[in-house]
Every structure is written in structure tokens, then in C-alpha cells.
Amino acid sequence: MAIVRAFLLCCLCLLGVVRAESDPDTIDLYLLLKQISQLNQVIARYEKDPIKRSEVPLYSDQKNDLIHTFALRLLNSQEHIGIDIDQNLKQQAHLKQVLLKSSKNNDLYTYVLSTLELKSLEADQQIYDFLEKLRTSLDFFSQEKDVKNLSMVILLKLESAAAKSYVLPPDLDALKLHQLQESLNNYKLKLKTYLEVLHYIQAHPSQVLSKNVLFNIDMHWILDRIAGVINAIFPSSHGLQSAKIFLSLALLLILLTFRKLATALFMKVLDLFVRFSRKDQQVQQKVRDSILAPISTFLLIYSFDISIDILYYPQPAPLKFNMYLGVIYICLLGWLGIALFKAYGAALLASLASKRNGFRREVVNLILKVAYFFIVIIIILAVLKQLGFNISAIIASLGIGGLAVALAVKDLLANFFASVILLLDNSFGQGDWIVCGEVEGTVVEMGLRRTTVRGFDNALLFVPNSELAGKSIRNWNRRKVGRRIKMNIGLTYGSSRENLAKCVLAIRTMLEQHPHIARYADLDASAKRELNAQHDYIMDREHIVSMDDLMGYKSNLFVYVDNFGDSSINILVYCFSKTVVWGEWLAVKENVMLEIMRIVEELGLSFAFPSQSVYLESVPSDLKRSW
């Protein structure tokens, strides 16, 4: 176990060495606490001044940056705590003797002043013990709950101390009373500072743990060595700044160079848990291709994050910068999760659907869509939380205030959610020719409230999305191969049975050999090429939906004697052209009609035209005489 631990630490040090917070001009943590306390004092004074109250947010931001810096440097062993604990304990012992002596002498002023000083020293001792315990208890395998547990103990003690009230003796002179009040204010201000820092650590334990692996890495030593080499080559260069830039670029190149290696290692780890993909090289390759982009992007952003830390060195990066980087990391993690789910989750569900008595195809398809939706919702909530929003309050406000808003703008919300449904369903896109009720034309743009359609009479139609979502939509553009050609060939009743059969056979043969008529063999090969080109379908989708119908492939071909009409014997011709473009389809249809005419003429048959014969059963005698 110790060997594994050491190996993990070495690997993380090689990848994250630059994130160590080694400061050549080390600042005592206690000095940071004093600076935070001074800012609290300024803020309290400015809040009472109407003129300077507008400057309070500026000092509050400075205080938050200092607290953030304190949390980042907390576990760095090179940062001194700044509290001389031995001297602190000696002063406490001395003050306890003073308290005994002043109590015997009824010296109320000395007793109260010594009590406040003793309480202040005890608070410093508790902070010192907390910091020492953090540094000795936490390691690489520590979790956020460990930080919370350690900080909660001292947090309860200090909150208990801050809740106590003190009454100053009123029978003292004004000078002594002022000194006691000032001492009490300083003590309360110190407790307030310590509590703010501890509450921040409770809320952001990850910032304390983020760099705990690299405590003993001397960043200053590394930069000094790089700066020495640069100064030796370029004497006029700025050594430290040049070293920072060089180290940032070097790490950027290293991380991007090893992105494929990182992807391969990630795949090895996944294969340990996902057994069914171990022998399926095609699934593995597609998964590797899908996760290469998010991992490469992560390494790029991570190297950029490291570069910023180096350039800001020895100071930490701004708090807002880290917040926005956290948003990017959450989005990248969601991207990686979706890619993995599409690969492994969809492949697993497809294998279940292909088994006998397995899931229905519709159910599997619905599971995939619902899973993608929930992944996106989780990502959005995580991003909002990273940005500082109260997720519980947002959900509660949506439940209470959302009802009134929904009633007021129900039509607007109906159109909005209809647009979401249309986007998720992917019923049509920009440039598609659609028919929905009385609306027919080309989709120009689909907005959140309405969809713009250009009619074939060149009129611009604005259709509410709720109307499109509530009606059936015919999308003529969702056809890859196959536009229907249907006609009835009427031949005269004088045609013989043998010639009719020859005509049907000749027309069917002509269509089967026609270069522009869709055939099953051509469509099968075309469908496979289309499947290989679809990056989103990274598993065998034919177990879930009919791919020919989904992508729009039609190759049916029928030529039969259909019925005996009033004035003709009708032959049904039903086939599909390869092209779906209207102009090309008209040309193919014209050619087919001319070929049919040629066949009919060669067989000596004739096209029938509408006619009607009238038979008289009896004729009046006067009419017969006139004949």
C-alpha cells in the first residue's frame, strides 16, 4: 500500500507540480488574519458613515480575497502559522496569576482587562491548534468531510465564546472604561474574523484540499533554476517572469502531447469496470474517439489554469477566476459523461433490446432521451451552484412564485416549452420543407416563441410553436433516398391477356434496371455508409429503431394489374426515384412515362381514354320507321 501511495504522489506531482504555493517571501498566516480583522474594522466604521458607505463593497471584496488566500495557503508547510505558541502559553499563565491577585485585591479594572486579554490569547491558541491539526491529520487521501469535521470542533467553541455577553463595570473613570471597551471590541472583532474564516472553510473545503499533495514542493527553487538558465542564455531578460512564462508553455505542451496517453489510460480503467466492451474493439475505438475531445479540452484548460497560477505566483489566482474555471470543469465533466453514456450506456441498452423478451425499442429509445435530459439538468444545477446561487431557494421560488407567473404568461410559457419539445424531438430544422395543417413552406428560423416559415407563394408565416407541437408535422426533407412515383396505366379492353402480362413484366424489368430508380441493394449499401457517417449513433441503432424509416430510405417497387376500370384495364406502377429533389424527380418521372409509352407501343397495345357505351333494350316504333 505504501508503494502504491508513493507512486500516486509522484504521478500527481509530475502533473501538478506548478500548483504548489511555495512563496519565497513567506507571509505568516496570523498576519493574514490580522489584515482580515483590520478590514472588518474598516467595514464596520464605514457602514456607520453615510458618505463612505459606498466603499464598503470594495473592502468586502478585498476581505474575501484575503480569506481565499488564507484557505489556499492553509496546508502549505512553508507558510508559518505566525503564532508563538510558547510565548502565548507563558502569557496565559501570567494572566491567570494576575487574575488571582486582582481578585484578592478587588481590582475590578485589572480583573476585567486581564480576562479579556486571556480570552484573546485562548482564541489564538485554539486557531493555532486547529491549523496544526489540519497539517498533521490531512493527506492526499483525505476528503472534504475530514476538513469539515476538524473545523466544526473549533467553530462550535468560538461560536459559544462569541455568544457570551460582557457587562463592563460602570463605576470606573472614563479613561479606564474606554480602555476596557476597546479591549472588548478587539476581542469580539478577532472572534468575528476567526468565525468568518472557519465558515468559509466549512463552505469551501475543496480549496483547502486542492493542493495538499504538493506541500513540500519548492516552487521558488524550480523557478530560480529556470531563471538561472534563462539569464545565462539571455542576460538582459527578466529572469523570474521569463521562467514563469517558460514553465507555463512547457507544461501546456506536455499535457497536450500526452492527451492520447491519458485517454488510453482512462480507457484501461473503464475496461476494468465495463466487461462487455473488452472484446468489442469497434465499441472501444468509438468510445476512445468520443472521449478524446473532452479529455484534450480538459488538459488544455487545466494547463491554462496552471499557467495562470504560475503567472500570479507568489499570490493566488483571483477568486472569480477560479469560480469561472470551476464552471468550465463542470461543463467538461458533463461532456465526458454524455460521451461515455452514449458509448457504454446506449450499447448496453441496445444489447438488451436485441435479446429475446428484452426491452421494447420504444422504451429503450425513451430511456436514452430521458437520461440525456437529466444529465443536462444536473450540469445546469451544478453550474448554478458553482456560481454561488442557492439551488434550494431557486427550486422553492419556482414552486411558489412560479404558479402566479405561469398563470399570467401561460401562452408565452406554452410556446416556450413547445419550442423545447420541438428542439428535443428534432422534428424539423432550418431549411426543411414542412406541412402542418394549413401551413406549408420552408422553415426560416425556429425561435423560443414562434417559428418563421417562408410559404411557396413567397409569403412569410409566423407560426406559434404551441400550434406546431400540437399538430402532426409532415417533413418532406427527411428523405435520404426515395421519392414516390405512382401512376395507373389504363389499357383498352381489346388487349389480350398475354400482351398484358408481357407489358407488366417489361415495365417491371425496365424499372429494376433504370439507373435513377431506387433498388433495395443500392439502399442497403447507402444506408451502411450513412450509418458510418453518423457520429452520434455510435452503436448498432438497428436494434432500437428502423434505420431505413428513420433516415428516409424507400425502395419499394410494384407493377401489377390493379383493377378493371369503367373504360380500361389499369396497371398500377409504384416505385421510388433515388433523388428527392423536386426538379430531378420530375425528370425521372418523365423518363419513366416515356419508357412506358415505348413498351406499350412495341407490344401493339393502346392506351384507353374515358368513354361510355349506352345500350337500349327497346326502341319505339315511330323511331324504327324513321330509321
CSV table of C-alpha atoms in Angstrom, one decimal, residues 67-511:
chain,number,residue,atom,x,y,z
A,67,ILE,CA,-9.9,34.7,3.2
A,68,HIS,CA,-9.5,32.9,-0.1
A,69,THR,CA,-5.7,33.3,0.1
A,70,PHE,CA,-5.7,32.1,3.7
A,71,ALA,CA,-7.6,28.9,2.7
A,72,LEU,CA,-5.2,28.2,-0.2
A,73,ARG,CA,-2.1,28.7,2.0
A,74,LEU,CA,-3.5,26.9,4.9
A,75,LEU,CA,-1.9,23.5,4.4
A,76,ASN,CA,1.3,24.7,2.9
A,77,SER,CA,4.0,23.7,5.4
A,78,GLN,CA,6.3,26.5,4.1
A,79,GLU,CA,3.8,29.1,5.4
A,80,HIS,CA,4.4,29.9,9.1
A,81,ILE,CA,1.4,30.0,11.3
A,82,GLY,CA,2.8,33.1,12.9
A,83,ILE,CA,1.7,32.4,16.5
A,84,ASP,CA,4.4,31.8,19.0
A,85,ILE,CA,2.6,29.2,21.0
A,86,ASP,CA,5.2,29.0,23.7
A,87,GLN,CA,5.0,32.7,24.3
A,88,ASN,CA,1.2,32.5,24.2
A,89,LEU,CA,1.1,29.9,26.9
A,90,LYS,CA,3.5,31.9,29.1
A,91,GLN,CA,1.3,35.0,28.8
A,92,GLN,CA,-1.8,32.9,29.6
A,93,ALA,CA,-0.1,31.6,32.8
A,94,HIS,CA,1.0,35.1,33.8
A,95,LEU,CA,-2.5,36.5,33.2
A,96,LYS,CA,-4.1,33.7,35.3
A,97,GLN,CA,-1.8,34.8,38.2
A,98,VAL,CA,-2.8,38.4,37.6
A,99,LEU,CA,-6.4,37.4,37.8
A,100,LEU,CA,-5.9,35.7,41.1
A,101,LYS,CA,-4.1,38.7,42.5
A,102,SER,CA,-6.6,41.3,41.3
A,103,SER,CA,-9.5,39.2,42.6
A,104,LYS,CA,-8.0,39.2,46.1
A,105,ASN,CA,-7.3,42.9,45.9
A,106,ASN,CA,-10.8,43.7,44.4
A,107,ASP,CA,-9.1,45.4,41.5
A,108,LEU,CA,-12.1,45.3,39.1
A,109,TYR,CA,-10.4,47.1,36.3
A,110,THR,CA,-7.3,44.8,36.2
A,111,TYR,CA,-9.5,41.7,36.5
A,112,VAL,CA,-11.7,42.6,33.6
A,113,LEU,CA,-8.8,43.7,31.4
A,114,SER,CA,-6.8,40.6,32.2
A,115,THR,CA,-9.9,38.4,31.5
A,116,LEU,CA,-10.3,39.9,28.0
A,117,GLU,CA,-6.6,39.5,27.2
A,118,LEU,CA,-6.7,35.9,28.4
A,119,LYS,CA,-9.8,35.2,26.2
A,120,SER,CA,-8.0,36.7,23.2
A,121,LEU,CA,-4.9,34.5,23.8
A,122,GLU,CA,-7.1,31.4,24.2
A,123,ALA,CA,-8.7,32.1,20.8
A,124,ASP,CA,-5.3,32.4,19.3
A,125,GLN,CA,-4.3,29.1,20.9
A,126,GLN,CA,-7.4,27.4,19.5
A,127,ILE,CA,-6.7,28.7,16.0
A,128,TYR,CA,-3.0,27.5,16.3
A,129,ASP,CA,-4.1,24.0,17.5
A,130,PHE,CA,-6.6,23.9,14.6
A,131,LEU,CA,-4.0,24.7,12.0
A,132,GLU,CA,-1.5,22.3,13.4
A,133,LYS,CA,-4.1,19.5,13.5
A,134,LEU,CA,-5.1,20.2,9.9
A,135,ARG,CA,-1.5,19.9,8.7
A,136,THR,CA,-0.8,16.7,10.6
A,137,SER,CA,-4.1,15.0,10.0
A,138,LEU,CA,-4.8,15.6,6.3
A,139,ASP,CA,-3.0,13.9,3.5
A,140,PHE,CA,-3.7,13.0,-0.2
A,141,PHE,CA,-6.4,10.6,0.7
A,142,SER,CA,-8.3,13.0,2.9
A,143,GLN,CA,-11.8,14.1,1.9
A,144,GLU,CA,-13.9,17.2,2.3
A,145,LYS,CA,-15.7,15.7,5.2
A,146,ASP,CA,-12.4,15.5,7.1
A,147,VAL,CA,-11.9,19.2,6.8
A,148,LYS,CA,-15.4,19.9,7.9
A,149,ASN,CA,-15.2,17.7,10.9
A,150,LEU,CA,-11.9,19.3,12.1
A,151,SER,CA,-13.2,22.8,11.5
A,152,MET,CA,-16.6,22.2,13.1
A,153,VAL,CA,-15.0,21.4,16.5
A,154,ILE,CA,-13.3,24.8,16.8
A,155,LEU,CA,-16.2,26.5,15.1
A,156,LEU,CA,-18.6,25.5,17.9
A,157,LYS,CA,-16.1,26.6,20.6
A,158,LEU,CA,-15.6,30.1,19.0
A,159,GLU,CA,-19.4,30.5,18.4
A,160,SER,CA,-20.0,29.7,22.0
A,161,ALA,CA,-17.4,32.3,23.1
A,162,ALA,CA,-18.9,34.9,20.7
A,163,ALA,CA,-22.4,34.3,22.1
A,164,LYS,CA,-21.4,35.3,25.6
A,165,SER,CA,-22.2,38.9,26.7
A,166,TYR,CA,-19.9,41.0,28.8
A,167,VAL,CA,-21.0,43.9,31.1
A,168,LEU,CA,-18.3,46.4,31.9
A,169,PRO,CA,-18.3,47.9,35.4
A,170,PRO,CA,-19.9,51.3,35.3
A,171,ASP,CA,-18.2,52.8,38.3
A,172,LEU,CA,-14.8,53.3,36.6
A,173,ASP,CA,-13.5,56.5,35.3
A,174,ALA,CA,-13.9,57.4,31.6
A,175,LEU,CA,-10.4,56.5,30.6
A,176,LYS,CA,-10.4,53.1,32.1
A,177,LEU,CA,-13.9,52.4,30.8
A,178,HIS,CA,-12.7,53.4,27.3
A,179,GLN,CA,-9.7,51.0,27.5
A,180,LEU,CA,-11.9,48.1,28.6
A,181,GLN,CA,-14.5,48.9,25.8
A,182,GLU,CA,-11.7,49.0,23.2
A,183,SER,CA,-10.2,45.7,24.5
A,184,LEU,CA,-13.7,44.1,24.4
A,185,ASN,CA,-14.2,45.4,20.8
A,186,ASN,CA,-10.9,44.0,19.7
A,187,TYR,CA,-11.7,40.6,21.2
A,188,LYS,CA,-15.1,40.5,19.5
A,189,LEU,CA,-13.5,41.6,16.2
A,190,LYS,CA,-11.0,38.8,16.5
A,191,LEU,CA,-13.7,36.2,17.1
A,192,LYS,CA,-15.7,37.6,14.1
A,193,THR,CA,-12.6,37.2,11.9
A,194,TYR,CA,-11.9,33.7,13.0
A,195,LEU,CA,-15.6,32.7,12.6
A,196,GLU,CA,-15.7,34.1,9.0
A,197,VAL,CA,-12.6,32.2,8.1
A,198,LEU,CA,-13.9,29.0,9.6
A,199,HIS,CA,-17.3,29.4,7.9
A,200,TYR,CA,-15.5,29.9,4.6
A,201,ILE,CA,-13.5,26.7,5.2
A,202,GLN,CA,-16.8,24.9,6.0
A,203,ALA,CA,-18.4,26.1,2.8
A,204,HIS,CA,-15.3,25.5,0.6
A,205,PRO,CA,-13.4,22.5,1.9
A,206,SER,CA,-12.1,21.6,-1.5
A,207,GLN,CA,-9.9,24.7,-1.6
A,208,VAL,CA,-8.1,23.5,1.4
A,209,LEU,CA,-7.6,20.1,-0.1
A,210,SER,CA,-6.8,21.2,-3.7
A,211,LYS,CA,-3.1,21.5,-3.2
A,212,ASN,CA,-2.4,19.2,-0.2
A,213,VAL,CA,-0.4,16.7,-2.2
A,214,LEU,CA,2.3,19.3,-3.1
A,215,PHE,CA,3.1,20.7,0.3
A,216,ASN,CA,6.8,20.0,0.1
A,217,ILE,CA,7.5,21.1,-3.5
A,218,ASP,CA,9.6,24.2,-3.6
A,219,MET,CA,8.3,26.3,-6.4
A,220,HIS,CA,10.7,29.1,-5.7
A,221,TRP,CA,13.6,26.6,-6.1
A,222,ILE,CA,12.2,25.4,-9.5
A,223,LEU,CA,11.7,29.0,-10.8
A,224,ASP,CA,15.2,30.0,-9.6
A,225,ARG,CA,16.8,27.2,-11.5
A,226,ILE,CA,14.9,28.0,-14.7
A,227,ALA,CA,15.6,31.7,-14.3
A,228,GLY,CA,19.3,31.0,-13.9
A,229,VAL,CA,19.4,29.1,-17.2
A,230,ILE,CA,17.5,31.8,-19.0
A,231,ASN,CA,19.8,34.5,-17.6
A,232,ALA,CA,22.8,32.6,-18.7
A,233,ILE,CA,21.5,32.5,-22.3
A,234,PHE,CA,19.8,35.9,-22.4
A,235,PRO,CA,21.5,38.1,-19.8
A,236,SER,CA,19.1,41.1,-20.4
A,237,SER,CA,15.9,39.1,-19.8
A,238,HIS,CA,13.7,39.3,-16.7
A,239,GLY,CA,14.6,36.0,-15.1
A,240,LEU,CA,11.7,35.3,-12.8
A,241,GLN,CA,9.0,36.5,-15.3
A,242,SER,CA,10.6,34.6,-18.1
A,243,ALA,CA,10.8,31.5,-16.0
A,244,LYS,CA,7.1,31.7,-15.3
A,245,ILE,CA,6.3,32.0,-19.0
A,246,PHE,CA,8.7,29.2,-20.0
A,247,LEU,CA,7.3,26.9,-17.4
A,248,SER,CA,3.7,27.7,-18.4
A,249,LEU,CA,4.3,27.0,-22.1
A,250,ALA,CA,6.3,23.8,-21.3
A,251,LEU,CA,3.5,22.3,-19.2
A,252,LEU,CA,1.0,23.3,-21.8
A,253,LEU,CA,2.9,21.4,-24.5
A,254,ILE,CA,3.5,18.4,-22.2
A,255,LEU,CA,-0.2,18.0,-21.2
A,256,LEU,CA,-1.4,18.3,-24.8
A,257,THR,CA,1.3,15.9,-26.1
A,258,PHE,CA,0.2,13.2,-23.6
A,259,ARG,CA,-3.5,13.6,-24.1
A,260,LYS,CA,-3.7,10.4,-26.1
A,261,LEU,CA,-1.8,8.6,-23.4
A,262,ALA,CA,-4.2,10.0,-20.8
A,263,THR,CA,-7.1,8.8,-23.0
A,264,ALA,CA,-5.6,5.3,-23.3
A,265,LEU,CA,-5.1,5.1,-19.5
A,266,PHE,CA,-8.7,6.2,-19.0
A,267,MET,CA,-9.9,3.5,-21.3
A,268,LYS,CA,-7.9,0.9,-19.4
A,269,VAL,CA,-9.6,1.9,-16.2
A,270,LEU,CA,-13.0,1.8,-17.8
A,271,ASP,CA,-12.4,-1.6,-19.2
A,272,LEU,CA,-11.8,-2.9,-15.7
A,273,PHE,CA,-15.4,-2.0,-14.8
A,274,VAL,CA,-17.3,-2.4,-18.1
A,275,ARG,CA,-16.8,-6.1,-19.0
A,276,PHE,CA,-18.9,-6.4,-22.1
A,277,SER,CA,-16.8,-3.9,-24.1
A,278,ARG,CA,-13.4,-5.7,-23.5
A,279,LYS,CA,-13.8,-7.9,-26.6
A,280,ASP,CA,-15.6,-5.4,-28.8
A,281,GLN,CA,-12.8,-3.4,-30.4
A,282,GLN,CA,-15.2,-1.3,-32.5
A,283,VAL,CA,-17.0,0.0,-29.4
A,284,GLN,CA,-13.7,0.7,-27.7
A,285,GLN,CA,-12.4,2.7,-30.7
A,286,LYS,CA,-15.6,4.7,-31.0
A,287,VAL,CA,-15.5,5.4,-27.2
A,288,ARG,CA,-11.9,6.4,-27.5
A,289,ASP,CA,-12.7,8.8,-30.3
A,290,SER,CA,-15.6,10.3,-28.5
A,291,ILE,CA,-13.7,11.0,-25.2
A,292,LEU,CA,-10.5,12.3,-26.9
A,293,ALA,CA,-12.1,15.7,-27.4
A,294,PRO,CA,-13.3,16.3,-23.8
A,295,ILE,CA,-10.1,15.0,-22.3
A,296,SER,CA,-7.9,17.1,-24.7
A,297,THR,CA,-10.0,20.2,-23.9
A,298,PHE,CA,-9.7,19.4,-20.1
A,299,LEU,CA,-5.9,19.2,-20.4
A,300,LEU,CA,-5.9,22.4,-22.4
A,301,ILE,CA,-8.0,24.3,-19.8
A,302,TYR,CA,-6.1,22.6,-16.9
A,303,SER,CA,-2.7,23.7,-18.4
A,304,PHE,CA,-4.2,27.2,-18.8
A,305,ASP,CA,-5.3,27.1,-15.2
A,306,ILE,CA,-1.8,26.1,-14.1
A,307,SER,CA,-0.2,28.8,-16.2
A,308,ILE,CA,-2.4,31.5,-14.6
A,309,ASP,CA,-1.3,30.2,-11.1
A,310,ILE,CA,2.3,30.4,-12.2
A,311,LEU,CA,1.9,33.9,-13.6
A,312,TYR,CA,0.2,35.1,-10.4
A,313,TYR,CA,2.9,33.5,-8.3
A,314,PRO,CA,3.5,34.0,-5.4
A,315,GLN,CA,0.0,35.4,-5.0
A,316,PRO,CA,-3.0,33.1,-5.6
A,317,ALA,CA,-5.2,33.5,-8.6
A,318,PRO,CA,-8.3,35.7,-8.3
A,319,LEU,CA,-11.3,34.0,-6.6
A,320,LYS,CA,-13.7,34.8,-9.5
A,321,PHE,CA,-11.2,33.3,-12.0
A,322,ASN,CA,-11.3,30.0,-10.1
A,323,MET,CA,-15.1,30.2,-9.9
A,324,TYR,CA,-15.4,30.5,-13.7
A,325,LEU,CA,-12.8,27.8,-14.2
A,326,GLY,CA,-15.0,25.6,-12.0
A,327,VAL,CA,-17.9,26.2,-14.3
A,328,ILE,CA,-15.8,25.1,-17.3
A,329,TYR,CA,-14.6,22.0,-15.5
A,330,ILE,CA,-18.3,21.1,-14.7
A,331,CYS,CA,-19.2,21.5,-18.3
A,332,LEU,CA,-16.3,19.4,-19.4
A,333,LEU,CA,-17.2,16.7,-16.9
A,334,GLY,CA,-20.8,16.7,-18.2
A,335,TRP,CA,-19.5,16.5,-21.8
A,336,LEU,CA,-17.4,13.5,-20.8
A,337,GLY,CA,-20.3,11.9,-19.0
A,338,ILE,CA,-22.6,12.3,-22.0
A,339,ALA,CA,-19.9,10.8,-24.3
A,340,LEU,CA,-19.4,7.8,-22.0
A,341,PHE,CA,-23.2,7.3,-21.7
A,342,LYS,CA,-23.7,7.4,-25.4
A,343,ALA,CA,-21.0,4.8,-25.8
A,344,TYR,CA,-21.5,2.4,-23.0
A,345,GLY,CA,-25.0,3.1,-21.8
A,346,ALA,CA,-26.5,3.1,-25.3
A,347,ALA,CA,-24.5,0.0,-26.3
A,348,LEU,CA,-25.7,-1.9,-23.2
A,349,LEU,CA,-29.3,-0.9,-23.7
A,350,ALA,CA,-29.1,-1.8,-27.4
A,351,SER,CA,-27.8,-5.3,-26.4
A,352,LEU,CA,-30.7,-5.7,-24.0
A,353,ALA,CA,-33.1,-4.6,-26.7
A,354,SER,CA,-31.7,-7.1,-29.2
A,355,LYS,CA,-32.3,-10.1,-26.9
A,356,ARG,CA,-35.5,-12.1,-27.0
A,357,ASN,CA,-38.1,-10.9,-24.5
A,358,GLY,CA,-36.0,-7.8,-23.9
A,359,PHE,CA,-37.0,-4.1,-23.7
A,360,ARG,CA,-39.2,-2.7,-26.4
A,361,ARG,CA,-37.4,-0.5,-28.8
A,362,GLU,CA,-39.6,2.5,-27.9
A,363,VAL,CA,-38.9,2.1,-24.2
A,364,VAL,CA,-35.1,1.9,-24.8
A,365,ASN,CA,-35.2,5.0,-27.1
A,366,LEU,CA,-37.2,6.9,-24.4
A,367,ILE,CA,-34.7,5.8,-21.7
A,368,LEU,CA,-31.9,7.3,-23.7
A,369,LYS,CA,-33.6,10.6,-24.2
A,370,VAL,CA,-34.7,10.9,-20.6
A,371,ALA,CA,-31.1,10.1,-19.4
A,372,TYR,CA,-29.6,12.8,-21.7
A,373,PHE,CA,-32.2,15.3,-20.3
A,374,PHE,CA,-31.3,14.6,-16.7
A,375,ILE,CA,-27.6,14.8,-17.4
A,376,VAL,CA,-28.1,18.2,-18.8
A,377,ILE,CA,-30.3,19.3,-15.8
A,378,ILE,CA,-27.6,18.1,-13.4
A,379,ILE,CA,-24.9,20.0,-15.2
A,380,ILE,CA,-27.1,23.2,-15.1
A,381,LEU,CA,-27.7,22.9,-11.4
A,382,ALA,CA,-24.0,22.2,-10.7
A,383,VAL,CA,-23.1,25.3,-12.7
A,384,LEU,CA,-25.6,27.5,-10.8
A,385,LYS,CA,-24.2,26.2,-7.5
A,386,GLN,CA,-20.7,26.9,-8.6
A,387,LEU,CA,-21.7,30.5,-9.5
A,388,GLY,CA,-23.0,30.9,-6.0
A,389,PHE,CA,-26.7,30.5,-6.5
A,390,ASN,CA,-28.8,28.8,-3.7
A,391,ILE,CA,-30.2,25.8,-5.5
A,392,SER,CA,-32.8,25.1,-2.8
A,393,ALA,CA,-34.0,28.7,-2.9
A,394,ILE,CA,-34.3,28.6,-6.7
A,395,ILE,CA,-36.4,25.4,-6.6
A,396,ALA,CA,-38.6,26.8,-3.8
A,397,SER,CA,-39.1,30.0,-5.6
A,398,LEU,CA,-40.1,28.2,-8.7
A,399,GLY,CA,-42.7,26.3,-6.7
A,400,ILE,CA,-44.3,29.3,-5.0
A,401,GLY,CA,-43.8,32.3,-7.3
A,402,GLY,CA,-43.8,30.2,-10.4
A,403,LEU,CA,-47.5,29.5,-10.2
A,404,ALA,CA,-48.5,33.1,-10.4
A,405,VAL,CA,-46.1,33.8,-13.2
A,406,ALA,CA,-47.4,30.7,-15.1
A,407,LEU,CA,-51.0,31.9,-14.9
A,408,ALA,CA,-50.0,35.4,-16.1
A,409,VAL,CA,-47.9,34.2,-19.1
A,410,LYS,CA,-49.4,30.8,-19.8
A,411,ASP,CA,-49.5,31.3,-23.6
A,412,LEU,CA,-45.9,32.5,-23.6
A,413,LEU,CA,-44.8,29.6,-21.4
A,414,ALA,CA,-46.7,27.2,-23.7
A,415,ASN,CA,-44.9,28.4,-26.7
A,416,PHE,CA,-41.6,28.3,-24.9
A,417,PHE,CA,-42.0,24.7,-23.7
A,418,ALA,CA,-43.3,23.8,-27.1
A,419,SER,CA,-40.1,25.1,-28.6
A,420,VAL,CA,-38.1,23.0,-26.1
A,421,ILE,CA,-40.1,19.9,-27.1
A,422,LEU,CA,-39.6,20.6,-30.8
A,423,LEU,CA,-35.9,21.0,-30.3
A,424,LEU,CA,-35.7,17.8,-28.3
A,425,ASP,CA,-37.8,15.9,-30.8
A,426,ASN,CA,-35.8,17.3,-33.7
A,427,SER,CA,-39.0,17.3,-35.8
A,428,PHE,CA,-37.6,19.8,-38.3
A,429,GLY,CA,-34.7,22.2,-38.8
A,430,GLN,CA,-33.8,25.3,-40.7
A,431,GLY,CA,-34.4,24.9,-44.4
A,432,ASP,CA,-36.8,21.9,-44.1
A,433,TRP,CA,-40.0,21.8,-46.2
A,434,ILE,CA,-42.8,21.1,-43.8
A,435,VAL,CA,-46.6,20.8,-43.8
A,436,CYS,CA,-48.5,21.4,-40.6
A,437,GLY,CA,-52.3,22.0,-41.0
A,438,GLU,CA,-52.7,24.9,-43.4
A,439,VAL,CA,-49.0,25.9,-43.0
A,440,GLU,CA,-46.7,24.8,-45.8
A,441,GLY,CA,-43.3,26.1,-46.7
A,442,THR,CA,-39.6,26.2,-45.9
A,443,VAL,CA,-38.5,26.8,-42.3
A,444,VAL,CA,-36.5,30.0,-42.0
A,445,GLU,CA,-35.9,30.2,-38.2
A,446,MET,CA,-37.2,28.5,-35.1
A,447,GLY,CA,-37.3,30.8,-32.1
A,448,LEU,CA,-38.3,30.4,-28.5
A,449,ARG,CA,-41.9,31.6,-29.1
A,450,ARG,CA,-42.6,31.2,-32.8
A,451,THR,CA,-41.3,29.6,-36.0
A,452,THR,CA,-40.8,31.6,-39.2
A,453,VAL,CA,-41.9,29.7,-42.4
A,454,ARG,CA,-41.5,31.0,-45.9
A,455,GLY,CA,-44.5,29.9,-48.0
A,456,PHE,CA,-44.2,28.8,-51.6
A,457,ASP,CA,-46.1,32.0,-52.6
A,458,ASN,CA,-43.2,33.9,-51.0
A,459,ALA,CA,-45.3,35.0,-48.0
A,460,LEU,CA,-43.6,34.9,-44.6
A,461,LEU,CA,-45.6,33.0,-42.0
A,462,PHE,CA,-45.1,33.3,-38.2
A,463,VAL,CA,-46.4,30.2,-36.5
A,464,PRO,CA,-46.7,29.8,-32.7
A,465,ASN,CA,-44.6,26.9,-31.5
A,466,SER,CA,-47.5,25.5,-29.4
A,467,GLU,CA,-49.5,25.1,-32.7
A,468,LEU,CA,-46.7,23.1,-34.3
A,469,ALA,CA,-46.2,21.0,-31.2
A,470,GLY,CA,-49.9,20.1,-31.0
A,471,LYS,CA,-50.4,19.0,-34.6
A,472,SER,CA,-48.8,16.4,-36.9
A,473,ILE,CA,-45.9,17.7,-39.0
A,474,ARG,CA,-45.0,16.4,-42.4
A,475,ASN,CA,-41.3,16.9,-43.1
A,476,TRP,CA,-40.5,16.4,-46.8
A,477,ASN,CA,-36.8,17.0,-46.2
A,478,ARG,CA,-36.3,14.0,-44.0
A,479,ARG,CA,-35.8,11.7,-47.0
A,480,LYS,CA,-32.4,10.5,-48.0
A,481,VAL,CA,-33.3,8.3,-51.0
A,482,GLY,CA,-36.7,7.6,-52.5
A,483,ARG,CA,-39.4,10.0,-53.8
A,484,ARG,CA,-42.6,8.2,-54.8
A,485,ILE,CA,-43.7,7.8,-58.3
A,486,LYS,CA,-47.3,6.4,-58.5
A,487,MET,CA,-49.5,6.1,-61.6
A,488,ASN,CA,-52.2,4.0,-63.2
A,489,ILE,CA,-51.7,2.9,-66.8
A,490,GLY,CA,-55.0,2.4,-68.5
A,491,LEU,CA,-55.1,0.0,-71.5
A,492,THR,CA,-58.0,-0.8,-73.7
A,493,TYR,CA,-60.2,-3.8,-73.1
A,494,GLY,CA,-59.2,-5.2,-76.5
A,495,SER,CA,-55.8,-6.1,-75.1
A,496,SER,CA,-55.0,-9.8,-74.8
A,497,ARG,CA,-54.1,-11.5,-71.6
A,498,GLU,CA,-50.7,-12.5,-73.0
A,499,ASN,CA,-49.8,-8.9,-74.0
A,500,LEU,CA,-50.9,-7.5,-70.7
A,501,ALA,CA,-48.6,-10.0,-68.8
A,502,LYS,CA,-45.8,-9.1,-71.2
A,503,CYS,CA,-46.4,-5.4,-70.6
A,504,VAL,CA,-46.4,-5.7,-66.8
A,505,LEU,CA,-43.1,-7.8,-67.0
A,506,ALA,CA,-41.5,-5.3,-69.4
A,507,ILE,CA,-42.4,-2.3,-67.2
A,508,ARG,CA,-41.1,-4.0,-64.0
A,509,THR,CA,-37.9,-5.0,-65.7
A,510,MET,CA,-37.4,-1.5,-67.1
A,511,LEU,CA,-37.8,0.0,-63.6
